[in-house]
Amino acid sequence: MTMPTMPWKRDVSRSEEALAGNEDQLSLIPAWSVILAVLVFAAVQYLFHVVLPHHKHEMLPMRLLMGYSWGTALASYVLLVGYVSRDVKRRKMPAGLWMLIVLLLPGGIGAVVYFMLRQPILMPCPHCRTEITSSYHFCPQCQFQLAPVCGRCFRGVQITDVYCVQCGHDLAEDHAPARLRAYSD
């Protein structure tokens, strides 16, 4: 009897996990960004509670609200800059240009522009190693089938579908490669 592999004991490299699409997006935030975000949050608390104290006790709730909201906003922005610094390299975009845009455009507009214009993640074709986007069903260079498709309408289907959700075609008739079929008992 074999013991099942525990999720925390899996021996999967980060590149294989990223290719499989299972990579956690929060793992892209670098440690320097997390540490800097904590320091920024603490500095804002210090500013609102030590440097700018107001001696009227009725202002304490407002000072707490402002300190925590500004601290959270600035710390979140630091985390966002850290995420973009790693994501831009993963998507093979010019890192210096995008970091400059994200940092210099006011009010987070640079981050919005980045998320609107970022390139898709490229992955190598398993057959010919041509870099293609993960949304392709077939490699444009060697016609290697990367994802299951309907044999009639050629739209993408799930590996567990029995019939095409677009045209109702019986997917068992398509003779898809074994690596793209779901196995059932």
PDB file of C-alpha atoms in Angstrom:
ATOM      1  CA  MET A   1       0.000   0.000   0.000  1.00  0.00           C
ATOM      2  CA  THR A   2       1.487   3.325  -1.018  1.00  0.00           C
ATOM      3  CA  MET A   3       1.088   6.433   1.060  1.00  0.00           C
ATOM      4  CA  PRO A   4      -0.408   9.470  -0.669  1.00  0.00           C
ATOM      5  CA  THR A   5       1.909  12.393  -1.180  1.00  0.00           C
ATOM      6  CA  MET A   6       1.185  15.232   1.182  1.00  0.00           C
ATOM      7  CA  PRO A   7       0.675  18.650  -0.487  1.00  0.00           C
ATOM      8  CA  TRP A   8       3.461  20.221   1.566  1.00  0.00           C
ATOM      9  CA  LYS A   9       5.918  17.493   0.560  1.00  0.00           C
ATOM     10  CA  ARG A  10       5.458  17.827  -3.180  1.00  0.00           C
ATOM     11  CA  ASP A  11       8.671  18.063  -5.169  1.00  0.00           C
ATOM     12  CA  VAL A  12       7.551  20.477  -7.884  1.00  0.00           C
ATOM     13  CA  SER A  13       9.771  23.289  -9.048  1.00  0.00           C
ATOM     14  CA  ARG A  14       8.372  26.819  -9.245  1.00  0.00           C
ATOM     15  CA  SER A  15       8.809  26.917 -13.027  1.00  0.00           C
ATOM     16  CA  GLU A  16       6.764  23.743 -13.504  1.00  0.00           C
ATOM     17  CA  GLU A  17       4.108  25.105 -11.191  1.00  0.00           C
ATOM     18  CA  ALA A  18       4.005  28.406 -13.082  1.00  0.00           C
ATOM     19  CA  LEU A  19       3.652  26.565 -16.380  1.00  0.00           C
ATOM     20  CA  ALA A  20       0.790  24.558 -14.958  1.00  0.00           C
ATOM     21  CA  GLY A  21      -0.975  27.792 -14.023  1.00  0.00           C
ATOM     22  CA  ASN A  22      -1.086  26.915 -10.322  1.00  0.00           C
ATOM     23  CA  GLU A  23       1.240  29.647  -9.120  1.00  0.00           C
ATOM     24  CA  ASP A  24      -0.076  31.721  -6.280  1.00  0.00           C
ATOM     25  CA  GLN A  25      -0.079  35.383  -7.275  1.00  0.00           C
ATOM     26  CA  LEU A  26       0.867  36.528  -3.766  1.00  0.00           C
ATOM     27  CA  SER A  27       4.098  34.537  -3.965  1.00  0.00           C
ATOM     28  CA  LEU A  28       5.294  37.044  -6.576  1.00  0.00           C
ATOM     29  CA  ILE A  29       5.560  39.797  -3.961  1.00  0.00           C
ATOM     30  CA  PRO A  30       9.251  39.960  -2.996  1.00  0.00           C
ATOM     31  CA  ALA A  31      10.409  39.947   0.621  1.00  0.00           C
ATOM     32  CA  TRP A  32      11.924  43.431   0.333  1.00  0.00           C
ATOM     33  CA  SER A  33       8.501  44.779  -0.609  1.00  0.00           C
ATOM     34  CA  VAL A  34       6.797  43.122   2.365  1.00  0.00           C
ATOM     35  CA  ILE A  35       9.435  44.459   4.775  1.00  0.00           C
ATOM     36  CA  LEU A  36       9.224  47.934   3.252  1.00  0.00           C
ATOM     37  CA  ALA A  37       5.417  47.871   3.451  1.00  0.00           C
ATOM     38  CA  VAL A  38       5.561  47.022   7.165  1.00  0.00           C
ATOM     39  CA  LEU A  39       8.067  49.845   7.721  1.00  0.00           C
ATOM     40  CA  VAL A  40       5.900  52.313   5.768  1.00  0.00           C
ATOM     41  CA  PHE A  41       2.820  51.315   7.783  1.00  0.00           C
ATOM     42  CA  ALA A  42       4.758  51.757  11.052  1.00  0.00           C
ATOM     43  CA  ALA A  43       6.150  55.125   9.902  1.00  0.00           C
ATOM     44  CA  VAL A  44       2.668  56.416   9.116  1.00  0.00           C
ATOM     45  CA  GLN A  45       1.461  55.290  12.555  1.00  0.00           C
ATOM     46  CA  TYR A  46       4.415  57.079  14.133  1.00  0.00           C
ATOM     47  CA  LEU A  47       3.596  60.204  12.123  1.00  0.00           C
ATOM     48  CA  PHE A  48      -0.077  60.299  13.139  1.00  0.00           C
ATOM     49  CA  HIS A  49       0.360  59.264  16.775  1.00  0.00           C
ATOM     50  CA  VAL A  50       3.701  60.784  17.838  1.00  0.00           C
ATOM     51  CA  VAL A  51       4.760  63.550  15.453  1.00  0.00           C
ATOM     52  CA  LEU A  52       1.327  65.090  14.886  1.00  0.00           C
ATOM     53  CA  PRO A  53      -0.397  64.535  18.242  1.00  0.00           C
ATOM     54  CA  HIS A  54      -3.574  66.431  18.896  1.00  0.00           C
ATOM     55  CA  HIS A  55      -4.266  67.126  22.535  1.00  0.00           C
ATOM     56  CA  LYS A  56      -8.035  67.071  22.178  1.00  0.00           C
ATOM     57  CA  HIS A  57      -9.176  63.624  23.203  1.00  0.00           C
ATOM     58  CA  GLU A  58     -12.282  63.794  21.014  1.00  0.00           C
ATOM     59  CA  MET A  59      -9.950  63.750  17.961  1.00  0.00           C
ATOM     60  CA  LEU A  60      -8.475  60.343  18.872  1.00  0.00           C
ATOM     61  CA  PRO A  61     -10.947  58.294  16.740  1.00  0.00           C
ATOM     62  CA  MET A  62     -10.223  60.498  13.717  1.00  0.00           C
ATOM     63  CA  ARG A  63      -6.463  60.239  14.277  1.00  0.00           C
ATOM     64  CA  LEU A  64      -6.750  56.420  14.527  1.00  0.00           C
ATOM     65  CA  LEU A  65      -8.877  56.248  11.386  1.00  0.00           C
ATOM     66  CA  MET A  66      -6.565  58.481   9.381  1.00  0.00           C
ATOM     67  CA  GLY A  67      -3.412  56.724  10.588  1.00  0.00           C
ATOM     68  CA  TYR A  68      -4.652  53.240   9.766  1.00  0.00           C
ATOM     69  CA  SER A  69      -6.253  54.165   6.447  1.00  0.00           C
ATOM     70  CA  TRP A  70      -3.215  56.116   5.164  1.00  0.00           C
ATOM     71  CA  GLY A  71      -0.852  53.458   6.484  1.00  0.00           C
ATOM     72  CA  THR A  72      -2.805  50.702   4.759  1.00  0.00           C
ATOM     73  CA  ALA A  73      -3.028  52.636   1.495  1.00  0.00           C
ATOM     74  CA  LEU A  74       0.697  53.410   1.339  1.00  0.00           C
ATOM     75  CA  ALA A  75       1.727  49.891   2.428  1.00  0.00           C
ATOM     76  CA  SER A  76      -0.566  48.404  -0.241  1.00  0.00           C
ATOM     77  CA  TYR A  77       1.049  50.624  -2.852  1.00  0.00           C
ATOM     78  CA  VAL A  78       4.513  49.383  -1.809  1.00  0.00           C
ATOM     79  CA  LEU A  79       3.285  45.770  -2.129  1.00  0.00           C
ATOM     80  CA  LEU A  80       1.859  46.588  -5.568  1.00  0.00           C
ATOM     81  CA  VAL A  81       5.196  48.014  -6.716  1.00  0.00           C
ATOM     82  CA  GLY A  82       6.906  44.838  -5.494  1.00  0.00           C
ATOM     83  CA  TYR A  83       4.404  42.659  -7.381  1.00  0.00           C
ATOM     84  CA  VAL A  84       4.887  44.627 -10.599  1.00  0.00           C
ATOM     85  CA  SER A  85       8.689  44.394 -10.249  1.00  0.00           C
ATOM     86  CA  ARG A  86       8.472  40.575 -10.424  1.00  0.00           C
ATOM     87  CA  ASP A  87       5.515  40.267 -12.800  1.00  0.00           C
ATOM     88  CA  VAL A  88       7.103  42.492 -15.440  1.00  0.00           C
ATOM     89  CA  LYS A  89      10.148  40.182 -15.622  1.00  0.00           C
ATOM     90  CA  ARG A  90       7.940  37.089 -15.800  1.00  0.00           C
ATOM     91  CA  ARG A  91       6.112  38.554 -18.807  1.00  0.00           C
ATOM     92  CA  LYS A  92       9.390  39.588 -20.497  1.00  0.00           C
ATOM     93  CA  MET A  93       8.516  43.278 -20.620  1.00  0.00           C
ATOM     94  CA  PRO A  94      11.004  46.160 -20.132  1.00  0.00           C
ATOM     95  CA  ALA A  95      11.304  46.268 -16.323  1.00  0.00           C
ATOM     96  CA  GLY A  96      12.900  49.719 -15.991  1.00  0.00           C
ATOM     97  CA  LEU A  97      10.276  51.428 -18.117  1.00  0.00           C
ATOM     98  CA  TRP A  98       7.326  49.850 -16.322  1.00  0.00           C
ATOM     99  CA  MET A  99       8.731  50.479 -12.858  1.00  0.00           C
ATOM    100  CA  LEU A 100       9.247  54.129 -13.814  1.00  0.00           C
ATOM    101  CA  ILE A 101       5.656  54.365 -15.076  1.00  0.00           C
ATOM    102  CA  VAL A 102       4.212  52.695 -11.958  1.00  0.00           C
ATOM    103  CA  LEU A 103       6.251  54.853  -9.578  1.00  0.00           C
ATOM    104  CA  LEU A 104       5.923  58.234 -11.291  1.00  0.00           C
ATOM    105  CA  LEU A 105       2.329  58.396 -12.483  1.00  0.00           C
ATOM    106  CA  PRO A 106       0.297  59.842  -9.595  1.00  0.00           C
ATOM    107  CA  GLY A 107      -2.453  58.150  -7.639  1.00  0.00           C
ATOM    108  CA  GLY A 108      -1.800  54.597  -8.789  1.00  0.00           C
ATOM    109  CA  ILE A 109      -2.573  55.442 -12.420  1.00  0.00           C
ATOM    110  CA  GLY A 110       0.710  53.820 -13.468  1.00  0.00           C
ATOM    111  CA  ALA A 111      -0.358  50.509 -11.923  1.00  0.00           C
ATOM    112  CA  VAL A 112      -3.719  50.688 -13.704  1.00  0.00           C
ATOM    113  CA  VAL A 113      -1.941  51.341 -17.014  1.00  0.00           C
ATOM    114  CA  TYR A 114       0.381  48.404 -16.343  1.00  0.00           C
ATOM    115  CA  PHE A 115      -2.469  45.978 -15.670  1.00  0.00           C
ATOM    116  CA  MET A 116      -4.308  47.159 -18.780  1.00  0.00           C
ATOM    117  CA  LEU A 117      -1.293  46.801 -21.094  1.00  0.00           C
ATOM    118  CA  ARG A 118       0.668  43.882 -19.677  1.00  0.00           C
ATOM    119  CA  GLN A 119       1.594  41.081 -22.051  1.00  0.00           C
ATOM    120  CA  PRO A 120       0.355  37.500 -21.601  1.00  0.00           C
ATOM    121  CA  ILE A 121       2.672  34.959 -19.994  1.00  0.00           C
ATOM    122  CA  LEU A 122       4.523  32.927 -22.608  1.00  0.00           C
ATOM    123  CA  MET A 123       5.173  29.211 -22.209  1.00  0.00           C
ATOM    124  CA  PRO A 124       7.228  26.881 -24.386  1.00  0.00           C
ATOM    125  CA  CYS A 125       5.454  24.375 -26.620  1.00  0.00           C
ATOM    126  CA  PRO A 126       6.195  20.887 -25.232  1.00  0.00           C
ATOM    127  CA  HIS A 127       6.947  19.618 -28.721  1.00  0.00           C
ATOM    128  CA  CYS A 128       9.006  22.291 -30.503  1.00  0.00           C
ATOM    129  CA  ARG A 129       9.839  24.762 -27.632  1.00  0.00           C
ATOM    130  CA  THR A 130       8.326  27.758 -29.484  1.00  0.00           C
ATOM    131  CA  GLU A 131       7.140  30.384 -26.983  1.00  0.00           C
ATOM    132  CA  ILE A 132       3.346  30.747 -27.162  1.00  0.00           C
ATOM    133  CA  THR A 133       0.593  32.162 -24.947  1.00  0.00           C
ATOM    134  CA  SER A 134      -1.238  29.822 -22.624  1.00  0.00           C
ATOM    135  CA  SER A 135      -4.562  30.524 -24.354  1.00  0.00           C
ATOM    136  CA  TYR A 136      -3.539  28.695 -27.555  1.00  0.00           C
ATOM    137  CA  HIS A 137      -5.089  25.289 -28.221  1.00  0.00           C
ATOM    138  CA  PHE A 138      -2.562  24.354 -30.933  1.00  0.00           C
ATOM    139  CA  CYS A 139       1.050  25.403 -31.456  1.00  0.00           C
ATOM    140  CA  PRO A 140       1.267  27.709 -34.518  1.00  0.00           C
ATOM    141  CA  GLN A 141       4.633  26.206 -35.532  1.00  0.00           C
ATOM    142  CA  CYS A 142       4.138  22.440 -35.232  1.00  0.00           C
ATOM    143  CA  GLN A 143       0.341  21.982 -34.748  1.00  0.00           C
ATOM    144  CA  PHE A 144       0.899  20.195 -31.414  1.00  0.00           C
ATOM    145  CA  GLN A 145      -2.428  20.043 -29.574  1.00  0.00           C
ATOM    146  CA  LEU A 146      -2.042  21.797 -26.215  1.00  0.00           C
ATOM    147  CA  ALA A 147      -5.622  21.757 -24.939  1.00  0.00           C
ATOM    148  CA  PRO A 148      -8.772  19.782 -25.681  1.00  0.00           C
ATOM    149  CA  VAL A 149     -11.006  21.214 -28.411  1.00  0.00           C
ATOM    150  CA  CYS A 150     -14.266  20.190 -30.016  1.00  0.00           C
ATOM    151  CA  GLY A 151     -13.806  18.256 -33.260  1.00  0.00           C
ATOM    152  CA  ARG A 152     -16.732  20.045 -34.910  1.00  0.00           C
ATOM    153  CA  CYS A 153     -16.532  23.731 -33.902  1.00  0.00           C
ATOM    154  CA  PHE A 154     -12.863  23.712 -32.693  1.00  0.00           C
ATOM    155  CA  ARG A 155     -13.650  25.734 -29.578  1.00  0.00           C
ATOM    156  CA  GLY A 156     -11.969  24.941 -26.279  1.00  0.00           C
ATOM    157  CA  VAL A 157     -13.641  22.424 -23.992  1.00  0.00           C
ATOM    158  CA  GLN A 158     -12.898  21.172 -20.492  1.00  0.00           C
ATOM    159  CA  ILE A 159     -11.074  17.893 -20.143  1.00  0.00           C
ATOM    160  CA  THR A 160     -14.043  16.458 -18.201  1.00  0.00           C
ATOM    161  CA  ASP A 161     -16.752  17.455 -20.728  1.00  0.00           C
ATOM    162  CA  VAL A 162     -18.612  14.682 -22.518  1.00  0.00           C
ATOM    163  CA  TYR A 163     -20.327  17.017 -24.996  1.00  0.00           C
ATOM    164  CA  CYS A 164     -19.237  20.384 -26.410  1.00  0.00           C
ATOM    165  CA  VAL A 165     -20.960  23.236 -24.578  1.00  0.00           C
ATOM    166  CA  GLN A 166     -21.106  25.313 -27.780  1.00  0.00           C
ATOM    167  CA  CYS A 167     -22.447  22.879 -30.400  1.00  0.00           C
ATOM    168  CA  GLY A 168     -23.386  19.730 -28.447  1.00  0.00           C
ATOM    169  CA  HIS A 169     -20.961  17.497 -30.332  1.00  0.00           C
ATOM    170  CA  ASP A 170     -20.062  14.156 -28.681  1.00  0.00           C
ATOM    171  CA  LEU A 171     -16.404  14.654 -27.707  1.00  0.00           C
ATOM    172  CA  ALA A 172     -15.703  10.908 -27.477  1.00  0.00           C
ATOM    173  CA  GLU A 173     -15.858  10.735 -31.289  1.00  0.00           C
ATOM    174  CA  ASP A 174     -12.930  13.157 -31.699  1.00  0.00           C
ATOM    175  CA  HIS A 175     -10.075  10.766 -30.823  1.00  0.00           C
ATOM    176  CA  ALA A 176      -8.242  13.346 -28.745  1.00  0.00           C
ATOM    177  CA  PRO A 177      -4.720  12.436 -27.628  1.00  0.00           C
ATOM    178  CA  ALA A 178      -4.627  10.384 -24.420  1.00  0.00           C
ATOM    179  CA  ARG A 179      -2.933  13.184 -22.471  1.00  0.00           C
ATOM    180  CA  LEU A 180      -5.983  15.414 -23.127  1.00  0.00           C
ATOM    181  CA  ARG A 181      -8.665  12.907 -22.115  1.00  0.00           C
ATOM    182  CA  ALA A 182     -10.127  12.456 -18.672  1.00  0.00           C
ATOM    183  CA  TYR A 183      -9.930   8.918 -17.426  1.00  0.00           C
ATOM    184  CA  SER A 184     -13.003   7.452 -15.757  1.00  0.00           C
ATOM    185  CA  ASP A 185     -13.731   4.103 -14.117  1.00  0.00           C
TER     186      ASP A 185
END
